[in-house]
Amino acid sequence: MREELKWIKTSMGADMTDPRKNSSAAGEQDTPKTKGMNRRELLGAFAVGGAASLAAPAVVRADEKIVWKMAMSWPRNVPGVGVNAQRLAEMITAMSGGRLTIELFAAGELVPPFEVFDAVSNNVAQMGHATPYYWQGKDQAFHFFTGVPFGLTAAEHSGWLYFGGGQELWQRAYEPFGVLPFYAGSSGPQAGGWFRKEINSLADLQGIKMRIAGLGGEAMRRVGVNVVLLPPGEIFPAMQAGTVDAAEWVGPWNDLAFGLYKVAKYYYMPAFHEIGPALEAIVNKEAYAALPEDLQELVKRAVMASATESYADFTYGNVKSFAPLLEKEGVELRTFPDEVMRELYKASEDTLLEISQGSSLAGEIYQSFMSYRKEADSYAREADLAALKMRAMVMGEV
């Protein structure tokens, strides 16, 4: 039936972005058996095909040209996040020879930054670029796929997703929303934030207003911080206006670009809450299913390539920005006291346990993640951590 009718043809653009716009104006594909039929006759012929045809997904022809909208949570051209979202859009467009063109929309251009998930779920945008904890209000278990305090490094996290069952769990978590997730890279270890005053004890955190996202924000709230969640573009104005007393964003590269050193001088590293936080590229599941198989694979592999490129970009940018931030801008580098870290760890672990009790799936995700984290930590102590200590020792840095 599908071969005869080919009713699913769409024109470039509007019809793929909003299913409500699919009509005769969008253009059904004529075949020898359907040529001359009006829209009502065509739909009637389709109905004769029965329930089996109705349930089958609409698949775009192999030579069809498709336009997808990608909404992102980042301002345009922001280092690391905005730039690599743009690269991903261009990569898919180029690798597909224009068969699948990705139009990029920065935060606020199509939807507000915290509404990207809903836009993809509702097919307002077919693709999105953001991070899972922005949608924590839908399901707290989303946190496991983005940034867990004292959690996984970027390499460990990708290992869990690709080979440890994490991807399958992630897909199940997003399934009720009609959204398909893909890992899109990491910033690597982030900074703990910018503070106007030094943090020497837990008492110094009491009552301060801090912009901090994800489970790190919940841990800070539990130790007495007034947590504020702001989109990236609002962080500097809030610090400048005194709306918040402290803020975390990403790391030296992005923080330098955002000018946060101008509004606070105490810079805490590393972040306890984002050791290897994940970016995501999300896709409307029905739109993805409608692609020919080769374009489905192309999207999947392009995001994997972008994940590697993004992590490399962040690493290089942070390395190059670290010294100028300290030497040219007069920033004072600090680390959180051990007392503070122990209390934040306890608060974080309590939160994770509570999340695990929210549903059977959350419990399954929790068990998988925590078991892998324990194994990863055991290995890292004798591998990554030991190697870095060794290098620092022979280079005279300790």
mmCIF file of C-alpha atoms in Angstrom:
data_model
loop_
_atom_site.group_PDB
_atom_site.id
_atom_site.type_symbol
_atom_site.label_atom_id
_atom_site.label_comp_id
_atom_site.label_asym_id
_atom_site.label_seq_id
_atom_site.Cartn_x
_atom_site.Cartn_y
_atom_site.Cartn_z
ATOM 1 C CA MET A 1 0.000 0.000 0.000
ATOM 2 C CA ARG A 2 2.768 2.408 0.908
ATOM 3 C CA GLU A 3 4.568 1.757 -2.365
ATOM 4 C CA GLU A 4 1.455 2.608 -4.393
ATOM 5 C CA LEU A 5 0.350 5.673 -2.510
ATOM 6 C CA LYS A 6 3.628 7.289 -1.431
ATOM 7 C CA TRP A 7 1.444 9.652 0.555
ATOM 8 C CA ILE A 8 4.217 10.772 2.829
ATOM 9 C CA LYS A 9 6.099 13.078 0.484
ATOM 10 C CA THR A 10 6.804 16.471 2.048
ATOM 11 C CA SER A 11 8.049 19.711 0.549
ATOM 12 C CA MET A 12 11.244 21.294 1.879
ATOM 13 C CA GLY A 13 10.639 22.976 5.216
ATOM 14 C CA ALA A 14 7.256 23.747 6.691
ATOM 15 C CA ASP A 15 5.603 20.329 6.490
ATOM 16 C CA MET A 16 8.467 18.544 8.282
ATOM 17 C CA THR A 17 8.490 21.046 11.129
ATOM 18 C CA ASP A 18 4.813 20.871 11.990
ATOM 19 C CA PRO A 19 2.626 17.853 11.191
ATOM 20 C CA ARG A 20 -0.456 20.076 11.295
ATOM 21 C CA LYS A 21 0.721 21.671 8.058
ATOM 22 C CA ASN A 22 0.640 18.385 6.118
ATOM 23 C CA SER A 23 -2.072 18.905 3.522
ATOM 24 C CA SER A 24 -2.602 18.825 -0.202
ATOM 25 C CA ALA A 25 -0.631 22.054 -0.304
ATOM 26 C CA ALA A 26 2.350 20.112 0.957
ATOM 27 C CA GLY A 27 2.029 17.909 -2.088
ATOM 28 C CA GLU A 28 1.282 14.166 -2.155
ATOM 29 C CA GLN A 29 3.460 12.203 -4.551
ATOM 30 C CA ASP A 30 1.498 11.048 -7.620
ATOM 31 C CA THR A 31 1.961 7.565 -9.009
ATOM 32 C CA PRO A 32 0.280 5.995 -12.061
ATOM 33 C CA LYS A 33 -2.497 4.675 -9.784
ATOM 34 C CA THR A 34 -3.037 7.853 -7.786
ATOM 35 C CA LYS A 35 -2.522 10.537 -10.421
ATOM 36 C CA GLY A 36 -5.618 12.635 -10.738
ATOM 37 C CA MET A 37 -7.040 11.609 -7.373
ATOM 38 C CA ASN A 38 -7.992 14.452 -5.091
ATOM 39 C CA ARG A 39 -6.911 14.541 -1.466
ATOM 40 C CA ARG A 40 -10.168 13.013 -0.149
ATOM 41 C CA GLU A 41 -9.964 10.150 -2.643
ATOM 42 C CA LEU A 42 -6.335 9.573 -1.770
ATOM 43 C CA LEU A 43 -7.060 9.390 1.931
ATOM 44 C CA GLY A 44 -9.966 7.066 1.240
ATOM 45 C CA ALA A 45 -7.699 4.757 -0.707
ATOM 46 C CA PHE A 46 -5.240 4.818 2.170
ATOM 47 C CA ALA A 47 -7.977 3.883 4.651
ATOM 48 C CA VAL A 48 -8.749 0.747 2.625
ATOM 49 C CA GLY A 49 -5.246 -0.443 3.471
ATOM 50 C CA GLY A 50 -6.410 -1.228 7.013
ATOM 51 C CA ALA A 51 -4.878 -0.942 10.458
ATOM 52 C CA ALA A 52 -1.546 -2.449 9.464
ATOM 53 C CA SER A 53 -0.876 0.364 6.996
ATOM 54 C CA LEU A 54 -2.068 2.943 9.497
ATOM 55 C CA ALA A 55 0.454 1.770 12.065
ATOM 56 C CA ALA A 56 3.398 1.767 9.648
ATOM 57 C CA PRO A 57 5.722 4.791 9.961
ATOM 58 C CA ALA A 58 5.921 7.198 7.056
ATOM 59 C CA VAL A 59 9.319 6.759 5.433
ATOM 60 C CA VAL A 60 10.826 9.471 3.275
ATOM 61 C CA ARG A 61 12.000 8.409 -0.179
ATOM 62 C CA ALA A 62 15.760 7.922 -0.562
ATOM 63 C CA ASP A 63 16.008 10.871 -2.980
ATOM 64 C CA GLU A 64 13.802 13.173 -0.920
ATOM 65 C CA LYS A 65 15.251 16.483 0.263
ATOM 66 C CA ILE A 66 14.402 17.180 3.879
ATOM 67 C CA VAL A 67 14.838 20.254 6.053
ATOM 68 C CA TRP A 68 15.050 19.904 9.832
ATOM 69 C CA LYS A 69 15.077 22.674 12.412
ATOM 70 C CA MET A 70 17.601 22.377 15.245
ATOM 71 C CA ALA A 71 16.879 24.469 18.338
ATOM 72 C CA MET A 72 19.653 24.899 20.882
ATOM 73 C CA SER A 73 19.775 26.173 24.448
ATOM 74 C CA TRP A 74 22.874 28.260 23.783
ATOM 75 C CA PRO A 75 23.421 31.762 22.404
ATOM 76 C CA ARG A 76 24.814 31.731 18.891
ATOM 77 C CA ASN A 77 28.610 31.330 18.520
ATOM 78 C CA VAL A 78 29.228 30.579 22.203
ATOM 79 C CA PRO A 79 32.553 28.682 22.470
ATOM 80 C CA GLY A 80 32.201 24.939 22.843
ATOM 81 C CA VAL A 81 28.436 24.617 22.921
ATOM 82 C CA GLY A 82 27.023 27.009 20.318
ATOM 83 C CA VAL A 83 29.931 26.591 17.929
ATOM 84 C CA ASN A 84 29.821 22.802 17.994
ATOM 85 C CA ALA A 85 26.058 22.730 17.554
ATOM 86 C CA GLN A 86 26.621 24.805 14.407
ATOM 87 C CA ARG A 87 29.346 22.421 13.253
ATOM 88 C CA LEU A 88 27.045 19.448 13.781
ATOM 89 C CA ALA A 89 24.300 21.072 11.705
ATOM 90 C CA GLU A 90 26.775 21.826 8.925
ATOM 91 C CA MET A 91 28.265 18.321 9.133
ATOM 92 C CA ILE A 92 24.930 16.567 8.653
ATOM 93 C CA THR A 93 24.004 18.883 5.805
ATOM 94 C CA ALA A 94 27.335 18.361 4.024
ATOM 95 C CA MET A 95 27.629 14.613 4.623
ATOM 96 C CA SER A 96 24.120 14.053 3.298
ATOM 97 C CA GLY A 97 24.842 16.075 0.174
ATOM 98 C CA GLY A 98 21.976 18.371 1.123
ATOM 99 C CA ARG A 99 19.426 15.567 1.340
ATOM 100 C CA LEU A 100 19.059 16.408 5.033
ATOM 101 C CA THR A 101 19.587 20.113 5.695
ATOM 102 C CA ILE A 102 19.767 21.290 9.301
ATOM 103 C CA GLU A 103 18.692 24.862 10.030
ATOM 104 C CA LEU A 104 20.102 26.075 13.347
ATOM 105 C CA PHE A 105 18.192 28.308 15.770
ATOM 106 C CA ALA A 106 19.965 29.813 18.783
ATOM 107 C CA ALA A 107 18.371 30.198 22.207
ATOM 108 C CA GLY A 108 15.274 32.355 21.918
ATOM 109 C CA GLU A 109 15.160 32.391 18.133
ATOM 110 C CA LEU A 110 12.661 29.535 17.813
ATOM 111 C CA VAL A 111 11.932 28.698 21.466
ATOM 112 C CA PRO A 112 13.360 29.801 24.838
ATOM 113 C CA PRO A 113 16.493 27.916 25.975
ATOM 114 C CA PHE A 114 14.699 25.740 28.528
ATOM 115 C CA GLU A 115 11.937 24.746 26.062
ATOM 116 C CA VAL A 116 14.109 22.959 23.509
ATOM 117 C CA PHE A 117 13.070 19.496 24.737
ATOM 118 C CA ASP A 118 9.379 20.328 24.375
ATOM 119 C CA ALA A 119 10.003 21.757 20.922
ATOM 120 C CA VAL A 120 11.584 18.494 19.796
ATOM 121 C CA SER A 121 8.947 16.400 21.539
ATOM 122 C CA ASN A 122 6.181 18.340 19.746
ATOM 123 C CA ASN A 123 8.028 18.377 16.395
ATOM 124 C CA VAL A 124 8.275 22.172 16.398
ATOM 125 C CA ALA A 125 11.980 21.417 15.942
ATOM 126 C CA GLN A 126 13.131 18.037 14.687
ATOM 127 C CA MET A 127 16.452 18.287 16.502
ATOM 128 C CA GLY A 128 17.842 19.995 19.592
ATOM 129 C CA HIS A 129 21.228 20.645 21.192
ATOM 130 C CA ALA A 130 21.357 21.094 24.961
ATOM 131 C CA THR A 131 21.985 19.061 28.125
ATOM 132 C CA PRO A 132 19.591 16.666 29.908
ATOM 133 C CA TYR A 133 19.426 18.364 33.308
ATOM 134 C CA TYR A 134 17.623 21.306 31.741
ATOM 135 C CA TRP A 135 14.576 18.989 31.601
ATOM 136 C CA GLN A 136 14.869 17.669 35.161
ATOM 137 C CA GLY A 137 11.296 18.729 35.888
ATOM 138 C CA LYS A 138 10.040 15.975 33.589
ATOM 139 C CA ASP A 139 12.004 13.154 35.209
ATOM 140 C CA GLN A 140 14.733 13.449 37.823
ATOM 141 C CA ALA A 141 16.400 10.335 36.379
ATOM 142 C CA PHE A 142 17.529 12.489 33.430
ATOM 143 C CA HIS A 143 20.344 13.707 35.679
ATOM 144 C CA PHE A 144 22.235 10.437 35.286
ATOM 145 C CA PHE A 145 22.780 11.182 31.602
ATOM 146 C CA THR A 146 24.260 14.638 32.047
ATOM 147 C CA GLY A 147 26.157 15.349 35.251
ATOM 148 C CA VAL A 148 26.207 13.533 38.578
ATOM 149 C CA PRO A 149 28.161 15.142 41.445
ATOM 150 C CA PHE A 150 31.373 13.214 42.054
ATOM 151 C CA GLY A 151 30.360 11.206 39.008
ATOM 152 C CA LEU A 152 31.973 10.001 35.807
ATOM 153 C CA THR A 153 34.644 11.633 33.687
ATOM 154 C CA ALA A 154 33.843 12.359 30.055
ATOM 155 C CA ALA A 155 35.629 9.206 28.912
ATOM 156 C CA GLU A 156 33.958 7.076 31.578
ATOM 157 C CA HIS A 157 30.541 8.491 30.766
ATOM 158 C CA SER A 158 30.813 7.788 27.055
ATOM 159 C CA GLY A 159 32.000 4.275 27.878
ATOM 160 C CA TRP A 160 28.910 3.679 30.030
ATOM 161 C CA LEU A 161 26.605 4.996 27.312
ATOM 162 C CA TYR A 162 28.159 3.226 24.329
ATOM 163 C CA PHE A 163 29.085 -0.101 25.907
ATOM 164 C CA GLY A 164 27.625 -0.294 29.426
ATOM 165 C CA GLY A 165 23.912 -0.125 28.688
ATOM 166 C CA GLY A 166 23.556 3.581 29.431
ATOM 167 C CA GLN A 167 22.295 4.490 25.957
ATOM 168 C CA GLU A 168 19.473 1.956 26.095
ATOM 169 C CA LEU A 169 18.412 3.253 29.519
ATOM 170 C CA TRP A 170 18.561 6.831 28.246
ATOM 171 C CA GLN A 171 16.333 5.971 25.299
ATOM 172 C CA ARG A 172 13.820 4.337 27.620
ATOM 173 C CA ALA A 173 13.784 7.439 29.830
ATOM 174 C CA TYR A 174 13.012 9.693 26.845
ATOM 175 C CA GLU A 175 10.613 7.242 25.169
ATOM 176 C CA PRO A 176 7.395 8.648 26.741
ATOM 177 C CA PHE A 177 8.178 12.026 25.186
ATOM 178 C CA GLY A 178 8.827 10.787 21.645
ATOM 179 C CA VAL A 179 12.431 11.987 21.837
ATOM 180 C CA LEU A 180 15.565 10.065 20.838
ATOM 181 C CA PRO A 181 18.800 11.106 22.640
ATOM 182 C CA PHE A 182 22.392 11.015 21.408
ATOM 183 C CA TYR A 183 25.576 11.823 23.350
ATOM 184 C CA ALA A 184 27.108 14.998 21.874
ATOM 185 C CA GLY A 185 30.314 15.425 23.882
ATOM 186 C CA SER A 186 31.579 16.996 27.076
ATOM 187 C CA SER A 187 33.435 19.996 28.421
ATOM 188 C CA GLY A 188 35.586 17.769 30.610
ATOM 189 C CA PRO A 189 36.040 18.774 34.278
ATOM 190 C CA GLN A 190 34.301 22.059 34.883
ATOM 191 C CA ALA A 191 35.047 24.874 37.308
ATOM 192 C CA GLY A 192 33.273 25.075 40.646
ATOM 193 C CA GLY A 193 32.249 28.664 40.145
ATOM 194 C CA TRP A 194 32.929 32.347 40.681
ATOM 195 C CA PHE A 195 32.497 33.823 44.161
ATOM 196 C CA ARG A 196 32.706 37.344 45.475
ATOM 197 C CA LYS A 197 34.037 36.083 48.797
ATOM 198 C CA GLU A 198 36.220 33.169 49.830
ATOM 199 C CA ILE A 199 34.620 29.919 50.937
ATOM 200 C CA ASN A 200 36.575 28.656 53.943
ATOM 201 C CA SER A 201 33.831 26.667 55.640
ATOM 202 C CA LEU A 202 30.207 25.580 55.320
ATOM 203 C CA ALA A 203 29.198 28.713 57.185
ATOM 204 C CA ASP A 204 30.443 30.828 54.282
ATOM 205 C CA LEU A 205 27.894 29.200 51.988
ATOM 206 C CA GLN A 206 24.889 29.909 54.150
ATOM 207 C CA GLY A 207 22.381 32.176 52.463
ATOM 208 C CA ILE A 208 24.413 33.143 49.416
ATOM 209 C CA LYS A 209 22.569 33.300 46.091
ATOM 210 C CA MET A 210 24.259 31.113 43.482
ATOM 211 C CA ARG A 211 23.511 30.249 39.885
ATOM 212 C CA ILE A 212 24.232 26.533 39.628
ATOM 213 C CA ALA A 213 22.505 23.901 37.522
ATOM 214 C CA GLY A 214 21.612 20.246 37.898
ATOM 215 C CA LEU A 215 22.167 18.056 40.932
ATOM 216 C CA GLY A 216 24.989 20.329 42.013
ATOM 217 C CA GLY A 217 22.351 22.945 42.629
ATOM 218 C CA GLU A 218 20.310 20.542 44.740
ATOM 219 C CA ALA A 219 23.398 19.596 46.791
ATOM 220 C CA MET A 220 24.185 23.274 47.344
ATOM 221 C CA ARG A 221 20.586 23.933 48.378
ATOM 222 C CA ARG A 222 20.814 21.191 50.985
ATOM 223 C CA VAL A 223 23.843 22.816 52.607
ATOM 224 C CA GLY A 224 22.202 26.251 52.837
ATOM 225 C CA VAL A 225 22.723 27.971 49.453
ATOM 226 C CA ASN A 226 19.886 29.867 47.751
ATOM 227 C CA VAL A 227 20.045 28.300 44.294
ATOM 228 C CA VAL A 228 19.053 30.210 41.164
ATOM 229 C CA LEU A 229 18.861 28.603 37.716
ATOM 230 C CA LEU A 230 19.483 31.014 34.864
ATOM 231 C CA PRO A 231 20.029 30.438 31.135
ATOM 232 C CA PRO A 232 23.641 30.936 30.026
ATOM 233 C CA GLY A 233 22.995 34.328 28.468
ATOM 234 C CA GLU A 234 21.682 35.740 31.766
ATOM 235 C CA ILE A 235 24.585 34.724 34.027
ATOM 236 C CA PHE A 236 26.834 37.759 33.559
ATOM 237 C CA PRO A 237 24.034 40.360 33.858
ATOM 238 C CA ALA A 238 22.803 38.682 37.059
ATOM 239 C CA MET A 239 26.283 38.703 38.579
ATOM 240 C CA GLN A 240 26.853 42.284 37.491
ATOM 241 C CA ALA A 241 23.537 43.427 38.950
ATOM 242 C CA GLY A 242 24.077 41.560 42.215
ATOM 243 C CA THR A 243 21.055 39.339 41.645
ATOM 244 C CA VAL A 244 23.340 36.416 42.451
ATOM 245 C CA ASP A 245 26.476 36.343 44.609
ATOM 246 C CA ALA A 246 28.164 33.438 42.856
ATOM 247 C CA ALA A 247 27.800 31.508 39.633
ATOM 248 C CA GLU A 248 29.163 28.512 37.815
ATOM 249 C CA TRP A 249 29.133 28.234 34.049
ATOM 250 C CA VAL A 250 31.657 25.884 32.406
ATOM 251 C CA GLY A 251 35.406 26.368 32.668
ATOM 252 C CA PRO A 252 38.232 28.800 31.825
ATOM 253 C CA TRP A 253 37.472 29.025 28.096
ATOM 254 C CA ASN A 254 33.772 29.785 28.382
ATOM 255 C CA ASP A 255 34.090 31.769 31.605
ATOM 256 C CA LEU A 256 36.693 34.020 30.021
ATOM 257 C CA ALA A 257 34.455 34.554 26.982
ATOM 258 C CA PHE A 258 31.508 35.436 29.239
ATOM 259 C CA GLY A 259 33.625 37.947 31.204
ATOM 260 C CA LEU A 260 32.796 36.453 34.595
ATOM 261 C CA TYR A 261 36.199 37.490 35.939
ATOM 262 C CA LYS A 262 34.953 41.077 35.770
ATOM 263 C CA VAL A 263 32.302 40.518 38.418
ATOM 264 C CA ALA A 264 34.030 38.082 40.820
ATOM 265 C CA LYS A 265 37.680 37.279 41.528
ATOM 266 C CA TYR A 266 37.641 34.029 43.496
ATOM 267 C CA TYR A 267 37.601 31.129 41.050
ATOM 268 C CA TYR A 268 37.004 27.655 42.479
ATOM 269 C CA MET A 269 38.274 24.567 40.668
ATOM 270 C CA PRO A 270 37.446 21.813 40.056
ATOM 271 C CA ALA A 271 33.680 21.441 40.063
ATOM 272 C CA PHE A 272 32.361 18.749 42.371
ATOM 273 C CA HIS A 273 29.126 18.529 40.407
ATOM 274 C CA GLU A 274 30.336 18.217 36.816
ATOM 275 C CA ILE A 275 33.459 16.127 36.391
ATOM 276 C CA GLY A 276 32.480 15.013 32.904
ATOM 277 C CA PRO A 277 29.104 16.592 32.076
ATOM 278 C CA ALA A 278 27.368 15.510 28.896
ATOM 279 C CA LEU A 279 25.896 17.455 26.025
ATOM 280 C CA GLU A 280 23.098 15.919 24.011
ATOM 281 C CA ALA A 281 21.647 16.070 20.530
ATOM 282 C CA ILE A 282 17.979 15.112 20.712
ATOM 283 C CA VAL A 283 15.805 14.123 17.772
ATOM 284 C CA ASN A 284 12.070 13.808 17.315
ATOM 285 C CA LYS A 285 11.538 10.059 17.172
ATOM 286 C CA GLU A 286 8.914 10.101 14.426
ATOM 287 C CA ALA A 287 10.990 12.412 12.254
ATOM 288 C CA TYR A 288 13.986 10.119 12.713
ATOM 289 C CA ALA A 289 11.939 7.006 11.880
ATOM 290 C CA ALA A 290 10.778 8.684 8.670
ATOM 291 C CA LEU A 291 14.347 9.047 7.391
ATOM 292 C CA PRO A 292 15.842 6.485 5.013
ATOM 293 C CA GLU A 293 18.139 4.089 6.845
ATOM 294 C CA ASP A 294 21.313 5.657 5.477
ATOM 295 C CA LEU A 295 20.324 9.106 6.797
ATOM 296 C CA GLN A 296 19.405 7.626 10.174
ATOM 297 C CA GLU A 297 22.896 6.148 10.387
ATOM 298 C CA LEU A 298 24.415 9.401 9.155
ATOM 299 C CA VAL A 299 22.721 11.400 11.945
ATOM 300 C CA LYS A 300 23.856 8.882 14.554
ATOM 301 C CA ARG A 301 27.471 8.833 13.361
ATOM 302 C CA ALA A 302 27.624 12.593 12.829
ATOM 303 C CA VAL A 303 26.654 13.166 16.470
ATOM 304 C CA MET A 304 29.314 10.658 17.578
ATOM 305 C CA ALA A 305 31.898 12.560 15.530
ATOM 306 C CA SER A 306 30.665 15.832 17.013
ATOM 307 C CA ALA A 307 31.050 14.394 20.523
ATOM 308 C CA THR A 308 34.739 13.757 19.910
ATOM 309 C CA GLU A 309 35.246 17.132 18.235
ATOM 310 C CA SER A 310 33.416 18.991 21.029
ATOM 311 C CA TYR A 311 35.476 17.376 23.787
ATOM 312 C CA ALA A 312 38.701 18.150 21.933
ATOM 313 C CA ASP A 313 37.560 21.731 21.379
ATOM 314 C CA PHE A 314 36.752 22.254 25.054
ATOM 315 C CA THR A 315 40.014 20.679 26.179
ATOM 316 C CA TYR A 316 42.160 22.824 23.905
ATOM 317 C CA GLY A 317 40.192 25.985 24.708
ATOM 318 C CA ASN A 318 40.478 25.460 28.464
ATOM 319 C CA VAL A 319 44.207 24.745 28.263
ATOM 320 C CA LYS A 320 44.813 27.921 26.292
ATOM 321 C CA SER A 321 42.555 30.119 28.443
ATOM 322 C CA PHE A 322 43.667 28.999 31.893
ATOM 323 C CA ALA A 323 46.941 30.945 32.194
ATOM 324 C CA PRO A 324 45.587 34.220 30.718
ATOM 325 C CA LEU A 325 42.656 34.095 33.121
ATOM 326 C CA LEU A 326 44.993 33.953 36.099
ATOM 327 C CA GLU A 327 47.926 36.023 34.878
ATOM 328 C CA LYS A 328 46.216 38.816 32.926
ATOM 329 C CA GLU A 329 42.916 39.210 34.742
ATOM 330 C CA GLY A 330 44.083 38.875 38.356
ATOM 331 C CA VAL A 331 41.820 35.944 39.160
ATOM 332 C CA GLU A 332 42.549 34.153 42.437
ATOM 333 C CA LEU A 333 42.323 30.365 42.116
ATOM 334 C CA ARG A 334 40.840 28.428 45.039
ATOM 335 C CA THR A 335 39.653 24.914 45.910
ATOM 336 C CA PHE A 336 36.711 24.078 48.128
ATOM 337 C CA PRO A 337 37.669 22.979 51.663
ATOM 338 C CA ASP A 338 37.506 19.244 52.431
ATOM 339 C CA GLU A 339 34.753 19.875 54.975
ATOM 340 C CA VAL A 340 32.588 21.431 52.277
ATOM 341 C CA MET A 341 33.304 18.605 49.832
ATOM 342 C CA ARG A 342 32.325 15.916 52.328
ATOM 343 C CA GLU A 343 29.010 17.594 53.091
ATOM 344 C CA LEU A 344 28.252 18.139 49.407
ATOM 345 C CA TYR A 345 29.070 14.492 48.720
ATOM 346 C CA LYS A 346 26.652 13.331 51.402
ATOM 347 C CA ALA A 347 23.941 15.649 50.111
ATOM 348 C CA SER A 348 24.517 14.417 46.560
ATOM 349 C CA GLU A 349 24.402 10.721 47.465
ATOM 350 C CA ASP A 350 21.198 11.228 49.451
ATOM 351 C CA THR A 351 19.651 12.970 46.444
ATOM 352 C CA LEU A 352 20.653 10.190 44.045
ATOM 353 C CA LEU A 353 19.150 7.561 46.309
ATOM 354 C CA GLU A 354 15.892 9.506 46.504
ATOM 355 C CA ILE A 355 15.783 9.792 42.709
ATOM 356 C CA SER A 356 16.300 6.030 42.382
ATOM 357 C CA GLN A 357 13.117 5.438 44.349
ATOM 358 C CA GLY A 358 10.988 7.486 41.963
ATOM 359 C CA SER A 359 10.282 4.647 39.511
ATOM 360 C CA SER A 360 11.444 1.187 38.556
ATOM 361 C CA LEU A 361 13.332 2.652 35.603
ATOM 362 C CA ALA A 362 15.021 5.251 37.820
ATOM 363 C CA GLY A 363 16.115 2.448 40.123
ATOM 364 C CA GLU A 364 17.510 0.489 37.188
ATOM 365 C CA ILE A 365 19.429 3.521 35.935
ATOM 366 C CA TYR A 366 20.769 4.201 39.426
ATOM 367 C CA GLN A 367 22.045 0.645 39.874
ATOM 368 C CA SER A 368 23.738 0.626 36.469
ATOM 369 C CA PHE A 369 25.375 4.022 36.953
ATOM 370 C CA MET A 370 26.552 3.523 40.524
ATOM 371 C CA SER A 371 27.960 0.058 39.850
ATOM 372 C CA TYR A 372 29.922 1.358 36.873
ATOM 373 C CA ARG A 373 31.134 4.429 38.802
ATOM 374 C CA LYS A 374 32.601 2.166 41.495
ATOM 375 C CA GLU A 375 34.484 0.101 38.916
ATOM 376 C CA ALA A 376 35.624 3.210 37.054
ATOM 377 C CA ASP A 377 36.968 4.815 40.224
ATOM 378 C CA SER A 378 38.958 1.698 41.101
ATOM 379 C CA TYR A 379 40.560 1.685 37.658
ATOM 380 C CA ALA A 380 41.143 5.459 37.491
ATOM 381 C CA ARG A 381 43.109 5.467 40.750
ATOM 382 C CA GLU A 382 45.710 3.187 39.151
ATOM 383 C CA ALA A 383 45.472 4.589 35.627
ATOM 384 C CA ASP A 384 44.396 8.181 34.891
ATOM 385 C CA LEU A 385 45.003 9.615 38.355
ATOM 386 C CA ALA A 386 48.289 7.755 38.784
ATOM 387 C CA ALA A 387 49.474 8.787 35.326
ATOM 388 C CA LEU A 388 48.730 12.469 35.976
ATOM 389 C CA LYS A 389 50.482 12.373 39.341
ATOM 390 C CA MET A 390 53.472 10.720 37.694
ATOM 391 C CA ARG A 391 53.628 13.366 34.967
ATOM 392 C CA ALA A 392 53.345 16.193 37.478
ATOM 393 C CA MET A 393 56.113 14.677 39.579
ATOM 394 C CA VAL A 394 58.670 14.317 36.788
ATOM 395 C CA MET A 395 57.823 17.747 35.380
ATOM 396 C CA GLY A 396 58.516 19.299 38.790
ATOM 397 C CA GLU A 397 54.979 20.536 39.440
ATOM 398 C CA VAL A 398 54.671 18.904 42.897
#
